[in-house]
XYZ file of C-alpha atoms in Angstrom:
177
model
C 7.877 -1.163 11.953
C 8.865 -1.477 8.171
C 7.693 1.808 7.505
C 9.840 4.175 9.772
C 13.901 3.998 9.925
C 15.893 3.943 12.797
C 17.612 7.297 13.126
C 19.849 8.573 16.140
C 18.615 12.138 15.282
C 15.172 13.481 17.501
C 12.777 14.574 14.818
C 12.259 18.114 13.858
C 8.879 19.633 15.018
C 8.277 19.438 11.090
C 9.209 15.615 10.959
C 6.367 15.419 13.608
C 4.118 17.824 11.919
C 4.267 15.244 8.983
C 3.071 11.949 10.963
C 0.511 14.041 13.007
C -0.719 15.160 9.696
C -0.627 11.075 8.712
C -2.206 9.763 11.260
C -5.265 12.816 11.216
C -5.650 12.179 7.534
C -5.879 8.235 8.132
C -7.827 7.597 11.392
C -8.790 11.466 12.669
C -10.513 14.837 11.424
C -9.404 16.180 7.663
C -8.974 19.554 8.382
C -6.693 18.785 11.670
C -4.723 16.975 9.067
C -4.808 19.468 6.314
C -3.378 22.151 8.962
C -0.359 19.579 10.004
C 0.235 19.157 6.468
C 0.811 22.690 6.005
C 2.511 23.377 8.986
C 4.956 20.876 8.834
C 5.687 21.481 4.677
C 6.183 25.130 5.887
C 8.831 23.812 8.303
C 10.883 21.887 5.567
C 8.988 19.882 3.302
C 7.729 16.230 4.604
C 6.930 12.609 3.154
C 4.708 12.232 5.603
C 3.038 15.391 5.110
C 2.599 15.074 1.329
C 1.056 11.464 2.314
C -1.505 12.657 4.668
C -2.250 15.571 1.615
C -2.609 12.947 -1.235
C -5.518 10.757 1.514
C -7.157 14.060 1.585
C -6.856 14.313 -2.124
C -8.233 10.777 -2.543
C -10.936 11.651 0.448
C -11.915 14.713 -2.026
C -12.097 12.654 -5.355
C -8.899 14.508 -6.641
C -6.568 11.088 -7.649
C -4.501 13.183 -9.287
C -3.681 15.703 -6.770
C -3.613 12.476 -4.519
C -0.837 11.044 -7.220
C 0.990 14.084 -7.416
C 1.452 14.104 -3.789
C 2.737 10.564 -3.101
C 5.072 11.022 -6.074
C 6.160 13.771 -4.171
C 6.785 12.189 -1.123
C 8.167 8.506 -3.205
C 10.915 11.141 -4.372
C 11.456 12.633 -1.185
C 11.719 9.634 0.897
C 12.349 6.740 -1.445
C 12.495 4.075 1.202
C 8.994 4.504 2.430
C 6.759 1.958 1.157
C 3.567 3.561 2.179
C 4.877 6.486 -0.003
C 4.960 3.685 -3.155
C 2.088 1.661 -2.356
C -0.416 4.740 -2.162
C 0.969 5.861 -5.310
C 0.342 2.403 -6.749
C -2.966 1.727 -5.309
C -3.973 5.403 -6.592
C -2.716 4.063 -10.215
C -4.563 0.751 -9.524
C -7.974 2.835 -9.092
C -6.874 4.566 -12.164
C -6.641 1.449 -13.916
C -3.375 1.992 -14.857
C -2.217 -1.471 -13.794
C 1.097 -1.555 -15.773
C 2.186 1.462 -14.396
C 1.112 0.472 -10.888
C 3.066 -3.064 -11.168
C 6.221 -1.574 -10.855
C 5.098 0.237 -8.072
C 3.278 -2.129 -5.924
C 6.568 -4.327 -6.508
C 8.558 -1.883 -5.068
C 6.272 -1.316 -2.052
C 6.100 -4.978 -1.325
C 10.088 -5.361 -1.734
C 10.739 -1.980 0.937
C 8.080 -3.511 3.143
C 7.838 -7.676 2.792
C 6.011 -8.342 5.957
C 3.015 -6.136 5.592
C 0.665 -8.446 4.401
C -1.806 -5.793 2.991
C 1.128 -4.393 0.678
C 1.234 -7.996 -0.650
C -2.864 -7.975 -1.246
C -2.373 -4.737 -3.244
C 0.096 -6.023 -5.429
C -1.838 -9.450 -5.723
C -5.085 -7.419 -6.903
C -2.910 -5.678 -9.557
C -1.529 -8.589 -10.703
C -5.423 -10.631 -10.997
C -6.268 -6.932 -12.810
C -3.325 -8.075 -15.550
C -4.631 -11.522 -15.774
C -1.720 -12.903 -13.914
C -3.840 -15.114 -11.686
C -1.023 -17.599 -10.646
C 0.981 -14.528 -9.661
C -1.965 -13.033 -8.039
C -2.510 -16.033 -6.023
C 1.592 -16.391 -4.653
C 0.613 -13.477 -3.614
C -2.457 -13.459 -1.748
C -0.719 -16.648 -0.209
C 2.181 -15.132 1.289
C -0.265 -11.980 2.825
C -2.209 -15.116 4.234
C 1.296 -16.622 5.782
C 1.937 -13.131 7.178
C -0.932 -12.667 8.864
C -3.400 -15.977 8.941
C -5.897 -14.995 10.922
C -7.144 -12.189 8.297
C -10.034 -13.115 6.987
C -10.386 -10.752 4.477
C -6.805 -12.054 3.165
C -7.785 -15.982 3.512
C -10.486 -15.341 1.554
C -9.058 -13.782 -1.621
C -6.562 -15.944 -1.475
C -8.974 -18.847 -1.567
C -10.724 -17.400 -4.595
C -7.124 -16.655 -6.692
C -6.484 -19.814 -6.125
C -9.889 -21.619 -6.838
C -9.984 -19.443 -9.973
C -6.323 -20.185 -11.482
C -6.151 -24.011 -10.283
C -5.346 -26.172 -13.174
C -5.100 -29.620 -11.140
C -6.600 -31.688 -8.484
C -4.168 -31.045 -5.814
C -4.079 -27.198 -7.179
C -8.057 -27.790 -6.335
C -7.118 -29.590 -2.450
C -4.833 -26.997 -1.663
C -7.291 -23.869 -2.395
C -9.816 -26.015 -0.318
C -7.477 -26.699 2.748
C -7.200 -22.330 3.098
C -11.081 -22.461 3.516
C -11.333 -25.257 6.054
């Protein structure tokens, strides 16, 4: 729900184009999505479009096609935060972690209840060696959604792995029970 706008306009057949394109890339058949993309860019070009382009990118191996296309789309729509946090993932895989920051900040502030935007950020911020940050993080992708495993679980580590006291200790122990 973070993700899309409200708008009183319909969508254009290219605004559709772009989120059948998306949702091909993500969950269907590449080449279904690779023909959206194009059709819909050919419309008028599309953030979603140029998002569904940089997963096949990533699909392919090509991060930098796959960076070059979420920039694009970060620039076209600025206030989509899957737009930023595939670019900052991307740089994350790239091991460019002070470029990502930024980036996965940005995501997280556009989008603060997506709890998987905050686990991106928080593995950035463990890559920097900010484990105390990391683990605010993990912790508040664990209040959004507590019955993620995955989520509890790195959460539990961050904080096993930066706590400097006893109750630091308790309250990492209390997220595995």
């Amino acid at each position: 729900a973070d993700q899309v706008s409200s708008s009183d306009r319909t969508p254009s057949a290219g605004d559709l184009l772009g989120w059948a394109a998306f949702g091909e890339a993500r969950y269907g058949d590449v080449n279904s999505a690779a023909k959206y993309a194009k059709a819909s860019n050919e419309i008028h070009p599309n953030a979603m479009a140029d998002i569904a382009a940089g997963i096949i990118s990533m699909q392919a191996g090509d991060r930098i096609e796959a960076m070059r296309h979420y920039a694009a789309a970060v620039k076209m729509k600025p206030d989509l935060a899957e737009a930023w946090n595939r670019l900052g993932t991307t740089l994350l895989v790239e091991e460019k972690f002070r470029e990502a920051l930024p980036v996965l900040e940005q995501a997280v502030k556009l989008s603060p209840r997506d709890g998987a935007m905050h686990v991106d950020l928080a593995e950035c911020l463990a890559k920097m060696l900010r484990g105390k940050l990391a683990a605010a993080q993990f912790k508040e992708a664990v209040r959004l959604e507590p019955d993620n495993i995955g989520f509890l679980s790195q959460y539990a580590t961050a904080a096993a792995i930066t706590a400097q006291s006893e109750t630091d200790y308790q309250e990492a122990e209390q997220v595995l029970k």
